[in-house]
XYZ file of C-alpha atoms in Angstrom:
711
model
C -30.246 -22.066 28.764
C -27.286 -20.215 30.267
C -27.779 -17.303 32.621
C -25.669 -14.151 32.864
C -24.013 -15.486 36.057
C -22.449 -18.329 34.103
C -20.523 -16.173 31.670
C -16.791 -15.813 32.235
C -16.391 -12.183 31.150
C -14.184 -10.020 33.347
C -16.216 -7.089 34.671
C -15.307 -3.865 32.848
C -16.969 -0.499 32.377
C -19.260 -0.392 29.355
C -18.870 2.983 27.648
C -20.127 2.418 24.115
C -22.123 -0.826 23.994
C -25.506 -2.342 24.761
C -26.274 -5.978 25.703
C -27.946 -8.547 23.483
C -30.894 -10.424 25.002
C -29.727 -13.873 26.103
C -32.446 -15.573 24.069
C -31.095 -13.928 20.907
C -27.789 -15.818 20.945
C -28.201 -18.820 23.289
C -30.008 -21.014 20.767
C -27.837 -24.159 20.828
C -27.811 -26.030 24.179
C -24.874 -28.151 22.973
C -22.778 -25.057 22.295
C -23.218 -22.550 25.143
C -21.441 -19.203 25.092
C -18.456 -18.832 27.427
C -18.662 -15.034 27.176
C -21.663 -12.785 26.740
C -21.716 -10.640 23.562
C -22.643 -6.980 23.316
C -23.252 -4.549 20.451
C -21.730 -1.154 19.725
C -24.285 1.576 20.280
C -23.326 3.117 16.905
C -24.090 -0.050 14.947
C -25.918 1.800 12.165
C -23.040 4.239 11.634
C -20.614 1.318 11.528
C -22.954 -0.495 9.144
C -22.793 2.459 6.766
C -19.045 1.873 6.334
C -19.786 -1.588 4.951
C -22.335 -0.283 2.479
C -19.991 2.507 1.424
C -17.263 -0.042 0.695
C -19.662 -2.081 -1.420
C -20.764 0.981 -3.366
C -17.134 1.980 -3.961
C -16.357 -1.492 -5.317
C -19.302 -1.315 -7.705
C -18.082 2.027 -9.009
C -14.617 0.544 -9.452
C -16.011 -2.272 -11.621
C -15.129 -5.034 -9.174
C -14.547 -8.245 -11.109
C -16.624 -10.811 -9.294
C -19.612 -11.128 -7.010
C -20.047 -8.765 -4.092
C -20.467 -11.497 -1.509
C -22.077 -10.961 1.879
C -19.566 -9.278 4.155
C -19.889 -7.652 7.566
C -23.590 -6.813 7.465
C -25.803 -8.905 9.740
C -29.445 -8.191 10.567
C -29.380 -10.214 13.809
C -26.046 -9.783 15.600
C -25.272 -6.392 14.121
C -22.381 -5.505 11.851
C -19.164 -7.492 12.257
C -17.333 -4.358 13.418
C -20.036 -3.457 15.928
C -20.297 -7.039 17.202
C -16.579 -7.731 17.638
C -15.482 -4.258 18.763
C -18.527 -3.168 20.803
C -16.409 -0.952 23.064
C -14.110 0.307 20.294
C -13.473 3.945 19.499
C -15.939 4.807 16.758
C -13.394 6.682 14.618
C -11.227 3.545 14.663
C -13.999 0.961 14.246
C -15.327 2.631 11.089
C -12.126 2.284 8.985
C -11.566 -1.235 10.302
C -15.113 -2.146 9.272
C -14.492 -0.782 5.780
C -11.319 -2.911 5.613
C -13.168 -5.965 6.929
C -15.921 -5.589 4.336
C -13.345 -5.416 1.573
C -11.451 -8.384 3.050
C -14.574 -10.567 3.170
C -15.386 -9.774 -0.459
C -11.765 -10.314 -1.494
C -11.697 -13.606 0.408
C -14.788 -14.806 -1.437
C -13.233 -13.879 -4.770
C -10.055 -15.807 -3.882
C -11.967 -18.858 -2.659
C -13.884 -19.054 -5.929
C -10.688 -19.761 -7.881
C -10.427 -23.264 -9.278
C -6.644 -23.725 -9.349
C -3.742 -22.951 -6.990
C -2.258 -20.598 -9.595
C -5.486 -18.608 -9.841
C -5.727 -18.555 -6.042
C -2.276 -17.039 -5.568
C -2.746 -14.524 -8.365
C -6.023 -13.348 -6.847
C -4.515 -13.259 -3.348
C -1.731 -10.963 -4.556
C -4.161 -8.248 -5.590
C -4.115 -7.160 -1.931
C -0.375 -6.414 -2.012
C -0.800 -2.734 -2.828
C -2.836 -2.424 0.398
C 0.333 -3.129 2.406
C 2.519 -0.961 0.179
C 4.164 -3.843 -1.677
C 4.737 -3.733 -5.422
C 4.508 -7.047 -7.217
C 3.790 -5.491 -10.636
C 0.078 -6.117 -10.254
C -1.808 -4.588 -13.169
C -5.274 -4.772 -11.694
C -7.882 -2.045 -11.828
C -6.424 1.293 -10.662
C -9.712 2.164 -8.990
C -9.459 -0.968 -6.850
C -5.982 0.146 -5.817
C -7.486 3.534 -5.007
C -9.873 1.826 -2.591
C -6.982 -0.062 -1.007
C -5.079 3.214 -0.630
C -8.101 4.737 1.076
C -8.193 1.869 3.559
C -4.495 2.215 4.337
C -4.552 5.998 4.680
C -7.586 6.126 6.947
C -6.052 3.495 9.216
C -2.809 5.468 9.377
C -4.658 8.685 10.127
C -6.444 7.071 13.049
C -3.268 5.867 14.753
C 0.034 5.812 12.870
C 1.869 3.484 15.248
C -1.078 1.119 15.550
C -1.465 1.089 11.773
C 2.227 0.330 11.279
C 1.952 -2.672 13.578
C -1.228 -3.807 11.823
C 0.466 -3.779 8.412
C 3.552 -5.498 9.798
C 1.376 -8.414 10.900
C -0.700 -8.343 7.694
C 2.264 -8.980 5.370
C 2.919 -12.647 6.320
C -0.786 -13.348 5.850
C -0.491 -12.447 2.163
C 2.486 -14.770 1.696
C 0.337 -17.874 2.263
C 0.705 -20.285 -0.654
C -2.010 -22.571 -1.968
C -0.196 -25.901 -1.259
C -0.210 -25.060 2.451
C -3.995 -24.869 2.420
C -4.760 -28.586 2.570
C -6.238 -29.791 5.846
C -5.400 -33.437 5.131
C -1.664 -32.679 5.051
C -1.720 -32.107 8.833
C -1.444 -35.073 11.204
C -3.034 -33.476 14.273
C -5.491 -30.699 14.990
C -2.797 -28.811 16.915
C -0.447 -28.887 13.903
C -3.244 -27.651 11.683
C -4.104 -24.907 14.150
C -0.554 -23.499 14.112
C -0.824 -22.929 10.371
C -4.527 -22.079 10.318
C -3.965 -19.356 12.907
C -1.771 -17.519 10.406
C -4.007 -18.327 7.434
C -7.101 -16.994 9.206
C -5.344 -13.846 10.432
C -5.348 -14.586 14.165
C -2.686 -12.038 15.029
C -4.201 -9.598 12.542
C -7.409 -9.676 14.559
C -5.425 -8.988 17.735
C -3.930 -5.878 16.096
C -7.372 -4.779 14.922
C -8.592 -5.075 18.496
C -5.636 -3.089 19.840
C -6.192 -0.459 17.166
C -9.839 0.088 18.106
C -9.411 -0.302 21.873
C -9.286 2.537 24.384
C -6.308 1.035 26.224
C -2.673 2.046 26.412
C -0.235 -0.841 26.805
C 3.521 -0.735 26.276
C 5.447 -3.304 24.242
C 6.464 -5.350 27.290
C 2.860 -5.592 28.474
C 1.669 -6.590 25.013
C 4.352 -9.287 24.745
C 3.419 -10.721 28.132
C -0.239 -11.009 27.056
C 0.398 -13.085 23.916
C 0.570 -16.512 25.616
C -2.483 -15.611 27.696
C -4.733 -14.661 24.809
C -3.459 -17.229 22.286
C -5.975 -19.974 23.255
C -8.975 -17.690 22.928
C -7.753 -16.370 19.572
C -7.322 -19.970 18.443
C -10.899 -20.598 19.525
C -11.985 -17.699 17.308
C -10.188 -19.196 14.323
C -11.848 -22.571 14.851
C -15.195 -20.835 15.293
C -14.863 -19.673 11.710
C -14.198 -23.261 10.610
C -17.221 -24.462 12.586
C -19.747 -22.072 11.063
C -18.270 -21.920 7.555
C -18.201 -25.708 7.124
C -21.422 -26.083 5.130
C -20.484 -23.250 2.773
C -16.939 -24.507 2.206
C -17.996 -28.129 1.768
C -20.468 -27.044 -0.899
C -17.737 -25.066 -2.691
C -15.360 -28.029 -2.446
C -17.903 -30.260 -4.158
C -18.574 -27.613 -6.808
C -14.919 -27.647 -7.884
C -14.671 -31.446 -7.631
C -11.901 -31.046 -5.099
C -9.605 -29.067 -7.419
C -8.835 -26.730 -4.524
C -7.808 -28.071 -1.097
C -10.309 -28.047 1.748
C -9.286 -25.687 4.546
C -11.410 -26.581 7.544
C -10.903 -28.294 10.888
C -14.126 -30.279 10.409
C -12.603 -31.883 7.315
C -9.417 -32.695 9.212
C -11.241 -34.226 12.199
C -13.520 -36.169 9.867
C -10.499 -37.924 8.326
C -8.374 -38.195 11.474
C -11.145 -39.936 13.420
C -12.994 -41.556 10.517
C -16.331 -40.011 11.515
C -19.155 -38.318 9.650
C -19.608 -34.562 9.290
C -21.948 -34.212 12.268
C -19.598 -36.021 14.636
C -16.611 -34.060 13.346
C -18.407 -30.787 14.012
C -19.177 -31.997 17.516
C -15.481 -32.699 18.135
C -14.613 -29.229 16.890
C -17.252 -27.679 19.124
C -15.675 -29.379 22.145
C -12.238 -28.096 21.134
C -13.502 -24.520 20.879
C -15.064 -24.624 24.345
C -11.924 -26.246 25.735
C -9.704 -23.487 24.324
C -11.971 -20.811 25.764
C -11.754 -22.420 29.210
C -7.968 -22.740 28.840
C -7.844 -19.008 28.285
C -9.990 -18.323 31.356
C -7.711 -20.430 33.547
C -4.517 -18.844 32.200
C -6.063 -15.389 32.515
C -7.064 -15.960 36.128
C -3.589 -17.253 36.975
C -2.014 -14.253 35.272
C -4.192 -11.841 37.235
C -3.379 -13.674 40.463
C 0.394 -13.703 40.018
C 1.142 -10.553 38.014
C 0.811 -6.883 38.790
C -1.656 -5.725 36.173
C -2.753 -2.280 35.096
C -6.415 -1.303 34.670
C -5.791 -1.195 30.922
C -4.620 -4.813 30.946
C -7.781 -5.913 32.717
C -9.866 -3.879 30.293
C -8.106 -5.457 27.332
C -8.976 -8.919 28.638
C -12.591 -7.791 28.833
C -12.472 -6.420 25.300
C -11.064 -9.589 23.794
C -13.764 -11.605 25.569
C -16.425 -9.357 24.052
C -14.730 -9.816 20.678
C -14.798 -13.613 20.974
C -18.474 -13.622 21.906
C -19.443 -11.087 19.244
C -17.443 -12.923 16.600
C -19.287 -16.151 17.349
C -22.731 -14.526 17.432
C -21.973 -12.860 14.103
C -20.791 -16.139 12.513
C -23.785 -18.043 13.844
C -26.289 -15.641 12.257
C -24.532 -14.220 9.185
C -26.053 -14.714 5.746
C -22.485 -15.397 4.638
C -22.568 -18.806 6.334
C -26.264 -19.447 6.964
C -28.728 -19.645 4.090
C -31.646 -19.175 6.480
C -30.386 -15.794 7.723
C -32.118 -12.638 6.450
C -30.585 -10.976 3.407
C -28.856 -7.709 4.389
C -30.512 -4.535 3.141
C -29.059 -1.042 3.354
C -31.015 1.197 5.699
C -29.497 4.427 4.405
C -29.600 6.104 1.045
C -26.243 6.118 -0.695
C -25.073 8.947 -2.915
C -25.829 6.915 -6.018
C -27.914 3.823 -6.482
C -26.375 0.668 -7.864
C -28.282 1.077 -11.126
C -26.653 4.456 -11.677
C -23.107 3.210 -11.212
C -21.271 3.112 -14.478
C -18.849 0.237 -14.972
C -15.556 1.273 -16.514
C -13.709 -1.091 -18.825
C -10.003 -0.830 -18.110
C -9.139 -3.576 -20.553
C -11.001 -2.130 -23.487
C -9.368 -1.166 -26.727
C -7.803 2.247 -27.114
C -10.020 4.740 -28.862
C -8.282 5.239 -32.179
C -11.035 7.385 -33.685
C -10.464 10.709 -31.945
C -11.479 13.617 -34.070
C -9.064 16.369 -35.065
C -11.050 18.753 -32.865
C -10.478 16.511 -29.843
C -6.742 16.280 -30.523
C -6.429 20.014 -31.033
C -8.281 20.592 -27.762
C -5.806 18.372 -25.910
C -2.873 20.158 -27.527
C -4.198 23.605 -26.642
C -4.467 22.648 -22.983
C -0.777 21.691 -22.728
C 2.101 24.086 -22.211
C 3.734 22.935 -25.452
C 2.353 22.186 -28.887
C 2.379 18.617 -30.097
C 4.708 17.850 -32.957
C 3.476 16.061 -36.026
C 5.019 12.654 -36.633
C 5.508 11.486 -40.240
C 3.556 8.346 -41.070
C 6.814 6.589 -41.919
C 7.883 6.890 -38.278
C 4.695 5.534 -36.786
C 5.136 2.210 -34.983
C 2.273 -0.184 -34.513
C 1.631 -1.727 -31.142
C 3.860 -4.804 -30.703
C 1.103 -7.180 -29.635
C -2.070 -6.915 -31.664
C -3.997 -8.873 -29.050
C -4.160 -5.861 -26.751
C -1.429 -7.060 -24.394
C 1.777 -5.052 -24.339
C 4.870 -7.239 -24.277
C 8.073 -5.401 -23.392
C 10.174 -8.223 -24.818
C 8.690 -7.880 -28.293
C 11.479 -5.501 -29.327
C 14.260 -7.910 -28.320
C 16.656 -8.625 -31.160
C 16.670 -12.423 -30.794
C 19.180 -12.308 -27.967
C 21.622 -10.008 -29.770
C 20.996 -7.342 -27.155
C 21.839 -9.590 -24.196
C 25.164 -7.909 -23.418
C 23.956 -4.360 -23.883
C 21.014 -5.018 -21.547
C 23.042 -6.450 -18.659
C 23.836 -3.146 -16.860
C 20.204 -2.083 -17.217
C 18.879 -5.398 -15.931
C 21.270 -5.153 -12.998
C 20.131 -1.691 -11.915
C 16.496 -2.739 -12.388
C 16.986 -5.702 -10.051
C 18.040 -3.575 -7.079
C 15.493 -2.981 -4.272
C 13.167 -0.067 -4.966
C 9.942 1.494 -3.799
C 6.761 1.240 -5.844
C 6.259 5.005 -6.041
C 6.349 5.141 -9.859
C 3.716 2.449 -10.296
C 1.629 4.004 -7.534
C 1.793 7.377 -9.274
C 0.654 5.864 -12.573
C -2.242 4.118 -10.850
C -3.167 7.388 -9.150
C -3.190 9.309 -12.425
C -5.209 6.559 -14.052
C -7.986 7.195 -11.531
C -8.457 10.434 -13.492
C -7.446 9.551 -17.034
C -8.676 5.959 -17.477
C -5.962 5.118 -19.998
C -6.649 1.923 -21.976
C -4.783 -1.048 -20.566
C -2.374 -1.523 -23.466
C -1.356 2.141 -23.619
C -0.940 2.293 -19.865
C 1.410 -0.684 -19.896
C 3.588 0.955 -22.538
C 3.766 4.166 -20.506
C 4.489 2.220 -17.335
C 7.347 0.397 -19.043
C 8.791 3.566 -20.576
C 8.752 5.479 -17.296
C 10.497 2.560 -15.600
C 13.197 2.482 -18.284
C 13.845 6.230 -18.119
C 14.055 6.115 -14.335
C 16.497 3.209 -14.189
C 18.566 4.555 -17.072
C 18.906 7.900 -15.310
C 20.196 6.077 -12.232
C 22.976 4.478 -14.271
C 24.047 7.827 -15.713
C 23.623 9.747 -12.443
C 25.926 7.341 -10.622
C 28.586 7.774 -13.299
C 28.251 11.552 -13.374
C 28.255 11.805 -9.568
C 31.117 9.309 -9.266
C 28.951 7.319 -6.856
C 30.237 3.788 -6.131
C 26.981 2.483 -4.650
C 23.258 2.517 -5.361
C 20.745 1.360 -2.725
C 23.485 -0.333 -0.754
C 24.814 -2.253 -3.767
C 27.633 -1.503 -6.216
C 26.623 0.930 -8.947
C 26.149 -0.469 -12.436
C 29.339 1.150 -13.747
C 31.328 -0.408 -10.896
C 30.144 -3.856 -11.978
C 30.197 -3.521 -15.779
C 32.555 -0.609 -16.361
C 31.778 2.992 -17.236
C 31.787 2.520 -21.006
C 29.450 -0.468 -20.991
C 27.106 1.250 -18.515
C 26.879 4.369 -20.690
C 26.276 2.270 -23.781
C 23.501 0.309 -22.055
C 21.815 3.502 -20.864
C 21.843 5.200 -24.261
C 20.592 2.015 -25.909
C 17.589 2.089 -23.591
C 16.729 5.613 -24.739
C 16.492 4.302 -28.297
C 14.311 1.397 -27.221
C 12.086 3.782 -25.250
C 11.403 5.817 -28.346
C 10.396 2.651 -30.199
C 7.941 1.820 -27.434
C 6.517 5.345 -27.337
C 5.948 5.413 -31.089
C 3.241 2.809 -30.580
C 1.293 5.582 -28.832
C -0.266 8.789 -30.118
C 1.651 11.690 -31.651
C 0.938 13.758 -28.553
C 2.621 11.146 -26.373
C 5.671 11.033 -28.628
C 6.133 14.783 -28.391
C 5.558 14.767 -24.638
C 8.213 12.078 -24.285
C 10.885 13.812 -26.377
C 10.191 17.280 -24.982
C 10.276 16.177 -21.342
C 13.320 13.967 -21.879
C 15.234 16.959 -23.222
C 14.242 18.974 -20.144
C 15.520 16.172 -17.909
C 18.941 16.446 -19.527
C 18.960 20.233 -19.366
C 18.215 20.055 -15.655
C 20.981 17.508 -15.154
C 23.443 19.705 -17.069
C 22.828 22.550 -14.639
C 23.469 20.273 -11.666
C 26.722 19.012 -13.205
C 27.815 22.565 -14.034
C 27.275 23.787 -10.476
C 29.115 20.805 -9.030
C 32.113 20.882 -11.396
C 32.706 24.604 -10.979
C 31.722 24.597 -7.287
C 29.312 27.379 -8.165
C 26.356 27.721 -5.835
C 23.007 28.433 -7.515
C 20.399 30.641 -5.913
C 17.502 28.916 -4.212
C 15.181 30.014 -7.017
C 17.520 28.570 -9.651
C 17.730 25.350 -7.703
C 13.972 25.067 -7.274
C 13.463 25.517 -11.025
C 16.089 22.861 -11.730
C 14.399 20.327 -9.419
C 11.081 20.867 -11.169
C 12.683 20.229 -14.563
C 14.844 17.284 -13.500
C 13.170 15.369 -10.667
C 9.706 16.582 -11.610
C 10.368 15.807 -15.255
C 9.735 12.089 -14.930
C 6.441 12.729 -13.136
C 5.440 15.279 -15.780
C 6.329 12.846 -18.545
C 4.061 10.203 -17.014
C 1.180 12.635 -16.509
C 1.549 14.182 -19.962
C 1.604 10.870 -21.805
C -1.325 9.526 -19.813
C -3.306 12.672 -20.489
C -2.585 12.295 -24.194
C -3.926 8.717 -24.099
C -6.824 9.501 -21.753
C -10.392 8.409 -22.353
C -11.698 10.722 -19.616
C -10.795 14.065 -18.039
C -8.498 15.186 -20.861
C -8.967 18.755 -19.677
C -7.363 17.932 -16.311
C -3.763 19.161 -16.469
C -1.652 17.653 -13.685
C 1.578 19.364 -14.804
C 1.723 21.824 -11.892
C 1.021 19.069 -9.382
C 3.769 16.918 -10.903
C 6.249 19.823 -10.792
C 5.538 20.421 -7.137
C 5.601 16.726 -6.325
C 8.964 16.311 -8.058
C 10.300 19.318 -6.208
C 9.127 17.842 -2.914
C 10.794 14.498 -3.630
C 14.134 16.199 -4.345
C 14.047 18.587 -1.389
C 13.015 15.752 0.896
C 15.988 13.697 -0.298
C 18.235 16.720 0.277
C 16.976 17.049 3.832
C 17.116 13.347 4.662
C 20.648 12.919 3.295
C 22.022 15.444 5.766
C 19.815 14.696 8.777
C 21.211 11.780 10.721
C 18.754 9.292 12.194
C 21.462 7.423 14.086
C 23.606 8.346 17.048
C 26.807 10.038 15.935
C 29.051 7.592 17.778
C 27.432 4.656 15.939
C 27.870 6.239 12.548
C 30.512 5.657 9.875
C 30.793 9.109 8.338
C 32.546 7.673 5.296
C 29.257 6.058 4.213
C 26.796 8.880 4.973
C 26.193 12.436 3.794
C 26.624 11.395 0.155
C 25.723 14.859 -1.113
C 28.837 16.246 0.593
C 31.029 13.586 -1.026
C 29.533 14.326 -4.435
C 29.872 18.085 -4.050
C 26.178 18.554 -4.771
C 24.459 21.813 -3.980
C 21.282 20.844 -2.154
C 18.651 22.773 -0.222
C 20.330 22.913 3.239
C 23.734 23.609 1.675
C 22.479 26.425 -0.569
C 20.569 28.013 2.311
C 23.620 27.891 4.588
C 25.868 29.371 1.889
C 23.428 32.239 1.329
C 23.302 32.926 5.067
C 27.096 32.829 5.289
C 27.378 35.258 2.391
C 25.067 37.665 4.191
C 27.403 37.477 7.196
C 30.533 37.904 5.080
C 31.677 34.360 5.851
C 32.875 31.600 3.502
C 33.636 28.696 5.830
C 31.172 26.216 4.310
C 32.186 27.130 0.755
C 35.834 26.422 1.618
C 34.797 23.087 3.139
C 33.005 22.139 -0.082
C 36.031 23.106 -2.162
C 38.245 20.909 -0.003
C 36.807 17.718 -1.532
C 38.711 18.431 -4.755
C 41.949 18.137 -2.788
C 40.861 14.808 -1.299
C 40.173 12.824 -4.484
C 36.629 14.233 -4.645
C 35.695 12.853 -1.237
C 35.190 14.701 2.000
C 36.854 13.571 5.201
C 34.792 12.646 8.244
C 36.119 15.660 10.131
C 35.128 17.990 7.313
C 31.662 16.426 7.158
C 31.157 17.075 10.861
C 32.232 20.666 10.390
C 29.931 21.152 7.398
C 26.922 19.731 9.243
C 27.699 21.911 12.258
C 27.866 24.992 10.057
C 24.487 24.203 8.468
C 22.972 23.693 11.908
C 24.352 27.059 13.036
C 22.829 28.736 9.986
C 19.409 27.206 10.781
C 19.402 25.442 7.427
C 17.759 22.236 8.605
C 14.994 24.145 10.359
C 14.482 26.179 7.196
C 14.410 23.071 4.994
C 11.883 21.298 7.192
C 9.596 24.339 7.322
C 9.819 24.713 3.551
C 8.932 21.053 3.075
C 5.932 21.395 5.370
C 4.699 24.448 3.447
C 5.239 22.697 0.126
C 3.348 19.651 1.393
C 0.358 21.840 2.242
C 0.605 23.464 -1.195
C 0.626 20.062 -2.925
C -2.404 18.913 -0.932
C -4.242 22.064 -2.027
C -3.316 21.489 -5.677
C -4.472 17.881 -5.399
C -7.859 18.915 -4.034
C -8.271 21.366 -6.918
C -7.584 18.624 -9.463
C -9.952 16.239 -7.704
C -12.714 18.807 -8.098
C -11.867 19.449 -11.730
C -11.904 15.735 -12.500
C -15.295 15.495 -10.784
C -14.008 12.446 -8.984
C -13.917 11.436 -5.394
C -10.681 11.592 -3.472
C -7.559 10.324 -5.213
C -6.577 8.119 -2.298
C -3.432 6.760 -3.948
C -1.948 10.245 -4.233
C -3.150 11.161 -0.763
C -1.480 8.069 0.681
C 1.736 8.877 -1.196
C 1.745 12.366 0.292
C 1.074 11.024 3.767
C 4.000 8.622 3.548
C 6.297 11.286 2.112
C 5.607 13.906 4.763
C 8.606 14.895 6.856
C 7.719 14.827 10.547
């Protein structure tokens, strides 16, 4: 049995951890520990994060088994074992993420075909802020938003780096996951390191660690720590072999085997026991490689105390990771079954599963409908039976192509398809998922609303670009530049007709909400066009009202239609929140368009400050004009009028002068302060709605607000 003197840990100060007895982990004389593991002193608190994640997944009607995750009765929780010296407020959210990841990984591994594997793998995309049109449970997305937000709140820069590394991990394709396709263990390890999240673990360690290293120091450490991280990856293969081999046999080999034992077994033509022995030797060899490289690095480089501490932390992580793998119920049938030691807010038997794919309730009473109508700011119009449209797909699956006229609409759709293909954020889909955490709209109805909101948004972009005389959209030519103004207008108006056909498959309340809000969108746009054409500056109050009607209109349309189709919380009116959120989006765009994030000498002023080129009256411009008027000045107004003499474009020199004038008037400071106040107001409104809906936090909306905040 090894003694403490034989371990290769660098000596560091232990601030938050306690040691494991040697006899607890040194149980295999053929596989001694290179580093001695420790346990975070707050193991039980960290453990609670795992149980909370599991309870949240049950409430969200997780489709699949809740497999064993981080919890371990012997080594301690995965988070406490691998980050024993980590900051507690950072270890807790990472443990919640790890618990979810283990359960997600089990769900993915249970798939029987490559297609099912990739589809299941993609359900994590919303966690990294990527929209791939996933239509999974909104409550699951709410959990993913919680994970992302809490990581960001702990350390924004560290979280950004974590997500940057996480993205390639989710791009792994099933065909790559076949051990036998690799000719050597080293070749396999290059790919397996990415597949197992080797660099992700490094970022998790940095995130939880109490060290401060700059980018140059971090880069210099990568080749030093790579061998020991590779050892960690192979440690997973070593201890998960029995479990994965059993699963491989269950599926009759329909899914590729991803394990170094399998590779070594075939490369060397040996049995399972011998192959595991070869892998064990490789792990120990990699750990010793790290020790030698580390010692050489310390001997030849000038190192900071934080660098030395980081080496010590990664050594504790390697040891804790192995101890956890060796004793986890996840990989060892003999291990004790984890049991929660704390009482949760609600027992599993009390958790109500919610069916998101169920049929829409078509038997609402007149009293229920009248109640919904009375809670809205407008009355719902009655739709004649002759105008009612049945849902296109009677199987409960909305198909947006079901209204296609056998290809006759190919030409008219081209401008719309073009604008829809341009890069975009996933804010609309995220908003719909957030609202669905309150309203629980049946799947089919939600898909219709999602499609309609997307059409209205993209159609408005086509028309806005024409009306603003804007040649580009998201760095690409505008639709009217590609297809011509007439064809673009025709395509946009055609989409309005198609939208109404889609909406008529919904309730009468939704139809009225759609038509009423759509009219308000156009009224708001007419005011904007009027101010621009006549170079007439609105008051700030007039402008704020216009942004709520125009930009907030699309949000209000989504919320109103979802509320009309809701199966829960129909008394929760999100209209005020949507107005304020739309206002924030517009004012934020106003601010960002005129605040340069690049050095002036590196900037082509012909391609920036679009609002000045378009003659738009935006928040900083209106504020500056009001301040000038108070001072009896009209310089900025004359600058804005000058664009009409320059073919409706503003020269670079005039742009510089306009920006300077707004800076002198304190307009950017005013705009930023207003945005900060509005952000606080929106957060307050959100909390009020969360209470009214008797739900827990709406993490999707909270994450949206966090990402939108101007800093």
